[in-house]
Amino acid sequence: MKPIEARTERGRRAPPLPSPGVRFGEGFLDRLGRLALRVRSRRERREGGGEARLLGGGMEFVGFRPYRPGEDLRRLDWNLFARHRRPFVRVSRRESSERWSVLLDRSASMGTGFPGKLQLAAEVVLGLKAAANIEGAEVDLHLMVRGEPHRHRGRGAALAEWMELLESTEARGRGGLARLLAEPGRFKDARALFLVGDLADLQPADIPRLTRSGRDILLVQVLAPEERDPTRLPEATHGDAVRWADPESTGVRTVRLDAHALAEYERGLGARLEAWRAIAAHHRVSFTTVTSDTPFEAVVERVFAR
Amino acid sequence: MSVPQVAAALALGIEWSRPSGLLLLGPAALLLLLARRSARPVERVTATFDLWEDAMRRIPPAPRTRRLPPLPVVFAAVAITCAALALAGPRIVGSDPPRVFTILCDRSPSTSLPLQPGRTRFEVALEACLSELARRAGSTDRVRWRSQDRETLELPVGVKPPASWFARPAAFLPEIEWEREDRPGFLWVTDRVPTPSPSHALVFASGGRGVPGPVASRGGERVVWREGGLRVEPAPGRVVELRGVEAGRLGPLARLLTIWARERGFELRGGQERERALLIEAGRGAGETRELRIAGGSLGWGLAGTGGAGGIAELPEGAQVWRFGEASGGEAPILVAGSPGRVLLAFDGVRSVEGDPALFALAWSRFLDRWVLPAPGVVPLDERRDAGAASWDEWSEDRFEEVPRVGAGRGETTSADLLAPALAGIGVLFATLAILLSGGGISWLRGRLPASRTRT
């Protein structure tokens, strides 16, 4: 059966979002504490065995570890190389002055999914904050507030303050990551740049201009389960029609979820994800795609594992 | 149902006896709306809207298909709609025979008493009755007018009998036996609410306070009810007029008339009188004069004399006829007749009284008493008393449905009457189909099949 004709309705109101808000449950802080312990343990292992990401020069020196192919040659210790004829890189603890910037997408498209994408994104942001505290980094949160980019300074900020801020946030409007990235001066001194959102308003070509020497860029793409895999929907089981609505415009498309439509969607999504992965690999940017029903701990750990 | 009736139905030429039943159409419409809403595609919000648009561009569009509500829901809606229409009492305009209403007019003396300036109790009650009738009766309906002393008239709705039909009765009329008149379609027009209350008829009672005035008269006196007491007052005397023959020709009958008149306070005279209590007209027999004889009267008396052999030819309206006399084959001639204020005799001469003369006197005095006109203004005391408060009934739906129709006896079914049952039947059919087509219905059916029981 072919999909039925799609159309766009003009003048209709934006549809209601299924999960626009953020709420941290009672057990969230416990989960966050356990995550912090795991991050700390991972960091200690890293300092001994060594991973390269998020550990760079100009920091408090803690030791050496063997060089891995692809690592920045500037971190190679030439003296050790000359002495042992084997490559080693310097391992250092981050200095207290190191700054991370977390850019959170809170546009209307983040209100989709169940649980909501913004919910998981907010939980990930807090996970990053906890990790930053362990790493000794200072982290700023960037998000749109009343239509304007807003930076929430992380210096000395308590976790509770961040939680309160995020709980007052709601997915709304069209201002996503693209609007935040339009003012790069706000995070020019960021040693690590985290982009957390569905990346719906970004193109892979936007990433290269963010790179700079010594900066780590980490993309966390959060998709709704049905966005990642529409075959999960009950309509896909029976080949029924779904009226798709764009949360950030008045567009609607009625699509019968038959095999043809699902295959075409899967092809389009696969191509888009592949483009992101390719640009990320080329510019040594961390790229993680998760669905909003993924536990935030797994997301944070996956980000730091790269 | 005839072709014109079907055509009228298709043209919505339908009237509803219980329009409130149509309210049930609301749930049916709601059910269809909800079903239609549920049949619409689920709306989902997605951040990958552009991917779906791209996917759609790569697939050739298919013709749009309109999804109908599920069949069981449609059938259920049809069933509810049929039930609503059946409950509303559909009736094809012009298909039903006209109704027949009966206005029963109480013309007892109390109804002639004044209630409002220039209007009697009866007139006020009749106005209320006609107002209710105009509210419910159709233009083709008929009205039968009845009273104690008038000929029954059947007229179209909105047409009243002539004024003479409503003229004040010459004599006191007996009270209506209301319980015998408690029938569907009857409207009682009276001044006080009869007891017990009717089960079928509607009551229009004017009510009214007590009206003082004369309550009886005798000779040159009359009794007046005033200020709660009875007073005797002088009054002009009245006469009994004998016309047609000289009193002497009536012999023993004339003597009886003289005695009876004196006992009643009247004066027996000849010639026209203004204050006349009774007119006795002798010699009204038609045809050749010959011997006339009344034998075997009610109390065994007899009367012999002469008069027209054909008996009384022209009877007054409402006359009570005495068919006395020798049977000479065929119908006996009418020798004596009476009506209010008037007695007619075929005799032009009376020779003798036969049998017991006392019984003769008793029978004749009763007969004469019956036709004596009441004195002007005299109304019996019980009639003058307070009639209570006014009471107007209205038709309930049930009572209105009882009103008989021309040519259709009670319980008789016409083709138009089958419309509501037919709709109800269709409703039951669709309800059954809805249940059977729904998943629950099929499961219910399977559970009752012997084979499935065996398998389980």
CSV table of C-alpha atoms in Angstrom, one decimal, chain B residues 53-418:
chain,number,residue,atom,x,y,z
B,53,GLU,CA,8.9,15.1,3.8
B,54,ASP,CA,12.0,13.9,1.9
B,55,ALA,CA,10.7,10.4,2.1
B,56,MET,CA,7.4,11.4,0.7
B,57,ARG,CA,9.0,13.2,-2.2
B,58,ARG,CA,10.7,10.0,-3.2
B,59,ILE,CA,7.5,8.0,-3.2
B,60,PRO,CA,4.9,8.6,-5.8
B,61,PRO,CA,1.7,9.9,-4.1
B,62,ALA,CA,-1.2,7.6,-3.8
B,63,PRO,CA,-4.8,8.7,-4.2
B,64,ARG,CA,-6.2,10.0,-0.9
B,65,THR,CA,-8.5,7.5,0.8
B,66,ARG,CA,-11.2,8.6,3.2
B,67,ARG,CA,-11.4,6.4,6.2
B,68,LEU,CA,-14.9,5.7,7.4
B,69,PRO,CA,-15.8,5.1,11.0
B,70,PRO,CA,-15.8,1.5,12.0
B,71,LEU,CA,-18.9,-0.3,10.7
B,72,PRO,CA,-20.2,-1.4,14.2
B,73,VAL,CA,-20.0,2.3,15.3
B,74,VAL,CA,-22.0,3.3,12.2
B,75,PHE,CA,-24.6,0.6,12.9
B,76,ALA,CA,-24.8,1.7,16.5
B,77,ALA,CA,-25.3,5.3,15.5
B,78,VAL,CA,-28.1,4.2,13.1
B,79,ALA,CA,-29.7,2.2,15.9
B,80,ILE,CA,-29.7,5.1,18.2
B,81,THR,CA,-31.0,7.4,15.5
B,82,CYS,CA,-33.9,5.0,14.8
B,83,ALA,CA,-34.6,4.7,18.5
B,84,ALA,CA,-34.7,8.5,18.8
B,85,LEU,CA,-37.1,8.9,15.8
B,86,ALA,CA,-39.3,6.1,17.2
B,87,LEU,CA,-39.4,7.7,20.6
B,88,ALA,CA,-40.3,11.1,19.1
B,89,GLY,CA,-43.5,9.6,17.8
B,90,PRO,CA,-43.3,10.3,14.1
B,91,ARG,CA,-46.5,10.9,12.3
B,92,ILE,CA,-46.8,11.7,8.6
B,93,VAL,CA,-48.7,14.9,8.2
B,94,GLY,CA,-52.2,14.3,6.9
B,95,SER,CA,-52.0,10.5,7.3
B,96,ASP,CA,-53.9,10.3,10.6
B,97,PRO,CA,-57.7,10.6,10.7
B,98,PRO,CA,-58.8,13.7,12.6
B,99,ARG,CA,-59.4,13.6,16.3
B,100,VAL,CA,-62.8,14.0,17.8
B,101,PHE,CA,-63.1,16.1,20.9
B,102,THR,CA,-66.2,16.4,23.0
B,103,ILE,CA,-67.0,19.6,24.9
B,104,LEU,CA,-69.5,18.7,27.6
B,105,CYS,CA,-71.3,21.9,28.7
B,106,ASP,CA,-72.7,21.9,32.2
B,107,ARG,CA,-75.9,24.0,31.8
B,108,SER,CA,-77.1,23.6,35.4
B,109,PRO,CA,-78.4,26.9,36.9
B,110,SER,CA,-75.1,27.7,38.8
B,111,THR,CA,-73.2,28.0,35.6
B,112,SER,CA,-75.4,30.9,34.5
B,113,LEU,CA,-74.4,33.0,37.6
B,114,PRO,CA,-72.2,36.0,36.9
B,115,LEU,CA,-68.5,35.6,37.6
B,116,GLN,CA,-67.0,38.7,36.0
B,117,PRO,CA,-68.7,41.9,34.8
B,118,GLY,CA,-70.9,40.8,31.9
B,119,ARG,CA,-69.6,37.2,31.9
B,120,THR,CA,-71.1,34.1,33.5
B,121,ARG,CA,-69.2,31.2,35.1
B,122,PHE,CA,-70.0,29.1,32.0
B,123,GLU,CA,-68.5,31.7,29.6
B,124,VAL,CA,-65.3,32.0,31.5
B,125,ALA,CA,-64.9,28.2,31.8
B,126,LEU,CA,-65.7,27.8,28.1
B,127,GLU,CA,-63.1,30.3,27.1
B,128,ALA,CA,-60.4,28.4,29.0
B,129,CYS,CA,-61.5,25.2,27.4
B,130,LEU,CA,-61.4,26.6,23.9
B,131,SER,CA,-57.9,28.0,24.6
B,132,GLU,CA,-56.5,24.6,25.5
B,133,LEU,CA,-58.3,23.1,22.5
B,134,ALA,CA,-56.8,25.6,20.2
B,135,ARG,CA,-53.4,24.8,21.6
B,136,ARG,CA,-53.5,21.1,20.8
B,137,ALA,CA,-56.1,20.4,18.2
B,138,GLY,CA,-55.3,20.2,14.5
B,139,SER,CA,-57.1,22.1,11.8
B,140,THR,CA,-58.8,18.9,10.6
B,141,ASP,CA,-60.0,17.8,14.0
B,142,ARG,CA,-63.7,17.8,15.0
B,143,VAL,CA,-65.5,19.0,18.1
B,144,ARG,CA,-68.7,17.6,19.4
B,145,TRP,CA,-70.8,20.0,21.6
B,146,ARG,CA,-73.0,18.4,24.2
B,147,SER,CA,-75.1,19.6,27.1
B,148,GLN,CA,-78.0,18.3,29.2
B,149,ASP,CA,-80.7,19.8,27.1
B,150,ARG,CA,-79.3,20.5,23.6
B,151,GLU,CA,-78.9,18.5,20.5
B,152,THR,CA,-75.3,17.3,20.1
B,153,LEU,CA,-73.5,19.2,17.3
B,154,GLU,CA,-70.3,18.1,15.6
B,155,LEU,CA,-68.4,21.1,14.2
B,156,PRO,CA,-64.8,21.8,13.0
B,157,VAL,CA,-62.3,23.1,15.4
B,158,GLY,CA,-62.7,26.8,15.9
B,159,VAL,CA,-66.4,26.9,15.0
B,160,LYS,CA,-68.8,27.4,17.9
B,161,PRO,CA,-72.5,26.5,18.0
B,162,PRO,CA,-75.0,29.3,17.3
B,163,ALA,CA,-75.9,31.6,20.2
B,164,SER,CA,-79.3,29.9,20.6
B,165,TRP,CA,-77.5,26.7,21.5
B,166,PHE,CA,-76.0,28.5,24.5
B,167,ALA,CA,-79.3,30.2,25.5
B,168,ARG,CA,-80.1,29.9,29.1
B,169,PRO,CA,-82.2,26.8,29.7
B,170,ALA,CA,-85.9,27.5,30.3
B,171,ALA,CA,-86.1,25.0,33.2
B,172,PHE,CA,-83.7,23.7,35.8
B,173,LEU,CA,-81.6,21.0,34.3
B,174,PRO,CA,-80.3,18.0,36.2
B,175,GLU,CA,-76.7,17.7,37.2
B,176,ILE,CA,-74.5,15.8,34.7
B,177,GLU,CA,-73.5,12.4,35.8
B,178,TRP,CA,-69.9,13.2,35.4
B,179,GLU,CA,-68.5,9.7,36.1
B,180,ARG,CA,-70.4,8.4,33.1
B,181,GLU,CA,-68.8,11.1,31.0
B,182,ASP,CA,-65.2,10.4,32.0
B,183,ARG,CA,-64.0,9.4,28.5
B,184,PRO,CA,-60.9,10.2,26.4
B,185,GLY,CA,-61.2,13.4,24.4
B,186,PHE,CA,-63.9,14.9,26.7
B,187,LEU,CA,-63.6,18.4,28.0
B,188,TRP,CA,-65.9,19.2,30.9
B,189,VAL,CA,-67.0,22.8,31.1
B,190,THR,CA,-68.5,23.6,34.4
B,191,ASP,CA,-68.2,25.9,37.4
B,192,ARG,CA,-67.0,23.6,40.2
B,193,VAL,CA,-64.6,20.7,39.9
B,194,PRO,CA,-66.6,17.4,40.0
B,195,THR,CA,-65.6,14.7,42.3
B,196,PRO,CA,-63.9,12.3,41.9
B,197,SER,CA,-61.4,13.8,39.5
B,198,PRO,CA,-61.6,12.3,36.0
B,199,SER,CA,-59.1,9.8,34.7
B,200,HIS,CA,-59.5,10.7,31.0
B,201,ALA,CA,-61.4,13.9,30.6
B,202,LEU,CA,-60.1,17.4,31.2
B,203,VAL,CA,-61.9,19.8,33.6
B,204,PHE,CA,-62.4,23.5,33.0
B,205,ALA,CA,-64.1,24.8,36.1
B,206,SER,CA,-64.6,28.5,36.5
B,207,GLY,CA,-65.0,28.5,40.2
B,208,GLY,CA,-66.7,31.6,41.7
B,209,ARG,CA,-67.9,33.0,44.9
B,210,GLY,CA,-71.5,32.5,46.2
B,211,VAL,CA,-74.0,34.7,44.4
B,212,PRO,CA,-76.9,36.0,46.7
B,213,GLY,CA,-80.4,36.1,45.2
B,214,PRO,CA,-83.8,34.3,44.9
B,215,VAL,CA,-83.6,30.6,45.6
B,216,ALA,CA,-87.3,29.7,45.5
B,217,SER,CA,-90.8,31.2,44.8
B,218,ARG,CA,-94.4,30.4,45.6
B,219,GLY,CA,-97.3,32.4,44.7
B,220,GLY,CA,-96.8,36.0,45.6
B,221,GLU,CA,-93.6,35.4,47.6
B,222,ARG,CA,-90.1,34.4,47.0
B,223,VAL,CA,-87.2,33.3,49.2
B,224,VAL,CA,-84.0,35.2,48.9
B,225,TRP,CA,-80.6,34.1,50.0
B,226,ARG,CA,-78.7,37.2,51.2
B,227,GLU,CA,-76.0,37.8,53.8
B,228,GLY,CA,-75.9,34.2,54.7
B,229,GLY,CA,-79.6,34.0,55.5
B,230,LEU,CA,-82.9,33.3,53.9
B,231,ARG,CA,-85.6,36.0,53.7
B,232,VAL,CA,-89.1,35.9,52.4
B,233,GLU,CA,-90.0,38.8,50.1
B,234,PRO,CA,-93.1,39.6,48.2
B,235,ALA,CA,-93.0,38.9,44.5
B,236,PRO,CA,-95.3,39.3,41.5
B,237,GLY,CA,-97.7,36.3,41.1
B,238,ARG,CA,-97.6,34.1,38.1
B,239,VAL,CA,-100.3,32.4,36.1
B,240,VAL,CA,-100.9,29.1,34.3
B,241,GLU,CA,-102.4,29.9,30.9
B,242,LEU,CA,-104.9,27.6,29.2
B,243,ARG,CA,-105.1,28.1,25.5
B,244,GLY,CA,-107.1,26.4,22.7
B,245,VAL,CA,-110.4,25.5,24.4
B,246,GLU,CA,-112.5,26.9,27.2
B,247,ALA,CA,-111.7,25.4,30.5
B,248,GLY,CA,-115.2,24.0,30.8
B,249,ARG,CA,-114.7,21.6,27.8
B,250,LEU,CA,-111.9,19.8,29.7
B,251,GLY,CA,-114.3,18.7,32.4
B,252,PRO,CA,-112.4,16.7,35.1
B,253,LEU,CA,-109.0,17.7,33.7
B,254,ALA,CA,-109.9,21.4,34.0
B,255,ARG,CA,-110.9,20.8,37.6
B,256,LEU,CA,-107.6,19.1,38.2
B,257,LEU,CA,-105.7,22.0,36.6
B,258,THR,CA,-107.5,24.5,38.7
B,259,ILE,CA,-106.7,22.7,42.0
B,260,TRP,CA,-103.1,22.0,41.0
B,261,ALA,CA,-102.5,25.7,40.0
B,262,ARG,CA,-104.0,26.9,43.2
B,263,GLU,CA,-101.8,24.6,45.3
B,264,ARG,CA,-98.7,25.8,43.5
B,265,GLY,CA,-99.6,29.4,44.0
B,266,PHE,CA,-100.6,30.1,40.4
B,267,GLU,CA,-103.7,31.4,38.9
B,268,LEU,CA,-105.3,29.5,36.0
B,269,ARG,CA,-106.3,32.0,33.3
B,270,GLY,CA,-107.0,32.2,29.7
B,271,GLY,CA,-105.3,34.7,27.4
B,272,GLN,CA,-101.6,35.8,27.1
B,273,GLU,CA,-99.9,36.6,30.3
B,274,ARG,CA,-96.5,38.1,31.0
B,275,GLU,CA,-95.5,36.2,34.1
B,276,ARG,CA,-96.5,32.8,32.9
B,277,ALA,CA,-95.4,29.7,34.7
B,278,LEU,CA,-96.9,27.2,32.3
B,279,LEU,CA,-98.8,27.3,29.0
B,280,ILE,CA,-101.3,24.5,28.4
B,281,GLU,CA,-102.4,24.2,24.8
B,282,ALA,CA,-105.5,22.0,24.2
B,283,GLY,CA,-107.0,20.9,20.9
B,284,ARG,CA,-103.6,20.4,19.2
B,285,GLY,CA,-104.7,17.1,17.7
B,286,ALA,CA,-104.4,16.9,13.9
B,287,GLY,CA,-106.9,15.4,11.6
B,288,GLU,CA,-110.6,14.5,12.0
B,289,THR,CA,-112.1,14.9,15.4
B,290,ARG,CA,-113.1,11.7,17.0
B,291,GLU,CA,-113.1,9.9,20.3
B,292,LEU,CA,-109.8,9.8,22.1
B,293,ARG,CA,-108.9,7.7,25.1
B,294,ILE,CA,-106.0,7.2,27.3
B,295,ALA,CA,-106.1,3.9,29.0
B,296,GLY,CA,-103.5,2.2,31.3
B,297,GLY,CA,-101.7,5.3,32.4
B,298,SER,CA,-98.6,4.8,34.5
B,299,LEU,CA,-100.5,4.5,37.7
B,300,GLY,CA,-103.5,2.8,36.1
B,301,TRP,CA,-105.7,5.8,35.4
B,302,GLY,CA,-107.5,6.6,32.2
B,303,LEU,CA,-109.0,9.5,30.3
B,304,ALA,CA,-111.7,9.7,27.7
B,305,GLY,CA,-112.6,12.6,25.4
B,306,THR,CA,-112.5,14.0,21.9
B,307,GLY,CA,-109.8,15.5,19.7
B,308,GLY,CA,-107.8,15.2,16.5
B,309,ALA,CA,-107.4,11.6,15.5
B,310,GLY,CA,-103.8,12.1,14.3
B,311,GLY,CA,-102.6,13.2,17.7
B,312,ILE,CA,-100.1,16.1,18.2
B,313,ALA,CA,-98.3,16.7,14.9
B,314,GLU,CA,-95.8,19.3,15.8
B,315,LEU,CA,-93.9,18.5,19.0
B,316,PRO,CA,-91.8,21.2,20.7
B,317,GLU,CA,-88.1,20.7,21.0
B,318,GLY,CA,-87.1,18.2,23.7
B,319,ALA,CA,-90.7,17.3,24.4
B,320,GLN,CA,-91.5,14.4,26.6
B,321,VAL,CA,-94.1,12.4,24.7
B,322,TRP,CA,-96.8,10.4,26.3
B,323,ARG,CA,-98.0,7.8,23.8
B,324,PHE,CA,-101.3,7.0,25.4
B,325,GLY,CA,-104.4,5.8,23.8
B,326,GLU,CA,-105.9,2.8,22.1
B,327,ALA,CA,-103.7,1.0,19.7
B,328,SER,CA,-105.4,0.9,16.4
B,329,GLY,CA,-102.7,-0.7,14.4
B,330,GLY,CA,-99.4,1.0,13.7
B,331,GLU,CA,-98.0,3.6,16.0
B,332,ALA,CA,-100.4,5.1,18.4
B,333,PRO,CA,-101.0,8.9,18.1
B,334,ILE,CA,-99.4,11.2,20.6
B,335,LEU,CA,-102.1,12.6,22.9
B,336,VAL,CA,-100.0,14.5,25.5
B,337,ALA,CA,-96.6,16.1,25.3
B,338,GLY,CA,-94.6,18.4,27.5
B,339,SER,CA,-91.6,20.7,27.3
B,340,PRO,CA,-90.3,23.4,29.6
B,341,GLY,CA,-93.1,25.9,30.2
B,342,ARG,CA,-95.4,24.2,27.8
B,343,VAL,CA,-97.9,21.3,27.7
B,344,LEU,CA,-99.8,20.1,24.6
B,345,LEU,CA,-103.0,18.2,24.5
B,346,ALA,CA,-104.6,16.5,21.5
B,347,PHE,CA,-107.9,16.6,23.4
B,348,ASP,CA,-110.3,19.4,22.7
B,349,GLY,CA,-112.7,17.9,25.2
B,350,VAL,CA,-112.5,15.6,28.1
B,351,ARG,CA,-115.5,13.6,29.2
B,352,SER,CA,-114.4,11.4,32.1
B,353,VAL,CA,-111.5,10.1,34.1
B,354,GLU,CA,-111.2,6.3,34.4
B,355,GLY,CA,-109.7,4.3,37.2
B,356,ASP,CA,-108.6,5.7,40.5
B,357,PRO,CA,-109.1,9.5,40.4
B,358,ALA,CA,-106.4,10.1,43.1
B,359,LEU,CA,-103.8,8.3,41.0
B,360,PHE,CA,-104.9,10.3,38.0
B,361,ALA,CA,-104.4,13.5,40.0
B,362,LEU,CA,-101.0,12.4,41.2
B,363,ALA,CA,-99.7,11.4,37.8
B,364,TRP,CA,-100.9,14.7,36.2
B,365,SER,CA,-99.5,16.9,38.9
B,366,ARG,CA,-96.1,15.3,38.6
B,367,PHE,CA,-96.3,15.8,34.8
B,368,LEU,CA,-97.3,19.5,35.2
B,369,ASP,CA,-94.7,20.2,37.9
B,370,ARG,CA,-92.0,19.0,35.6
B,371,TRP,CA,-92.7,21.6,33.0
B,372,VAL,CA,-93.3,24.7,35.1
B,373,LEU,CA,-90.8,27.4,34.4
B,374,PRO,CA,-88.8,28.6,37.4
B,375,ALA,CA,-89.5,32.1,38.5
B,376,PRO,CA,-87.3,34.7,36.9
B,377,GLY,CA,-83.9,35.0,38.7
B,378,VAL,CA,-84.6,32.0,40.9
B,379,VAL,CA,-81.6,29.7,41.3
B,380,PRO,CA,-81.6,26.9,43.9
B,381,LEU,CA,-79.6,27.6,47.0
B,382,ASP,CA,-77.0,24.9,46.5
B,383,GLU,CA,-76.3,26.3,43.1
B,384,ARG,CA,-75.8,29.8,44.4
B,385,ARG,CA,-73.2,28.8,46.9
B,386,ASP,CA,-69.4,29.2,46.5
B,387,ALA,CA,-68.1,27.1,43.6
B,388,GLY,CA,-64.4,27.1,44.9
B,389,ALA,CA,-61.4,28.2,42.9
B,390,ALA,CA,-61.0,28.1,39.2
B,391,SER,CA,-59.3,25.0,37.8
B,392,TRP,CA,-58.0,24.5,34.2
B,393,ASP,CA,-56.5,21.2,33.1
B,394,GLU,CA,-54.0,20.7,30.4
B,395,TRP,CA,-53.4,17.7,28.3
B,396,SER,CA,-50.7,15.4,29.2
B,397,GLU,CA,-49.1,13.5,26.4
B,398,ASP,CA,-50.7,10.3,27.5
B,399,ARG,CA,-54.2,11.8,27.8
B,400,PHE,CA,-53.8,13.5,24.4
B,401,GLU,CA,-52.9,10.3,22.8
B,402,GLU,CA,-56.1,8.8,24.0
B,403,VAL,CA,-58.3,11.2,22.1
B,404,PRO,CA,-60.3,9.1,19.6
B,405,ARG,CA,-60.0,9.6,15.9
B,406,VAL,CA,-62.7,9.7,13.3
B,407,GLY,CA,-63.2,6.2,11.9
B,408,ALA,CA,-60.6,4.6,14.1
B,409,GLY,CA,-61.8,2.9,17.2
B,410,ARG,CA,-59.6,2.7,20.3
B,411,GLY,CA,-56.8,0.2,19.8
B,412,GLU,CA,-57.3,0.1,16.1
B,413,THR,CA,-54.0,0.5,14.2
B,414,THR,CA,-53.6,2.6,11.1
B,415,SER,CA,-50.8,2.3,8.6
B,416,ALA,CA,-49.3,5.6,9.9
B,417,ASP,CA,-49.2,4.1,13.4
B,418,LEU,CA,-46.7,1.6,12.1
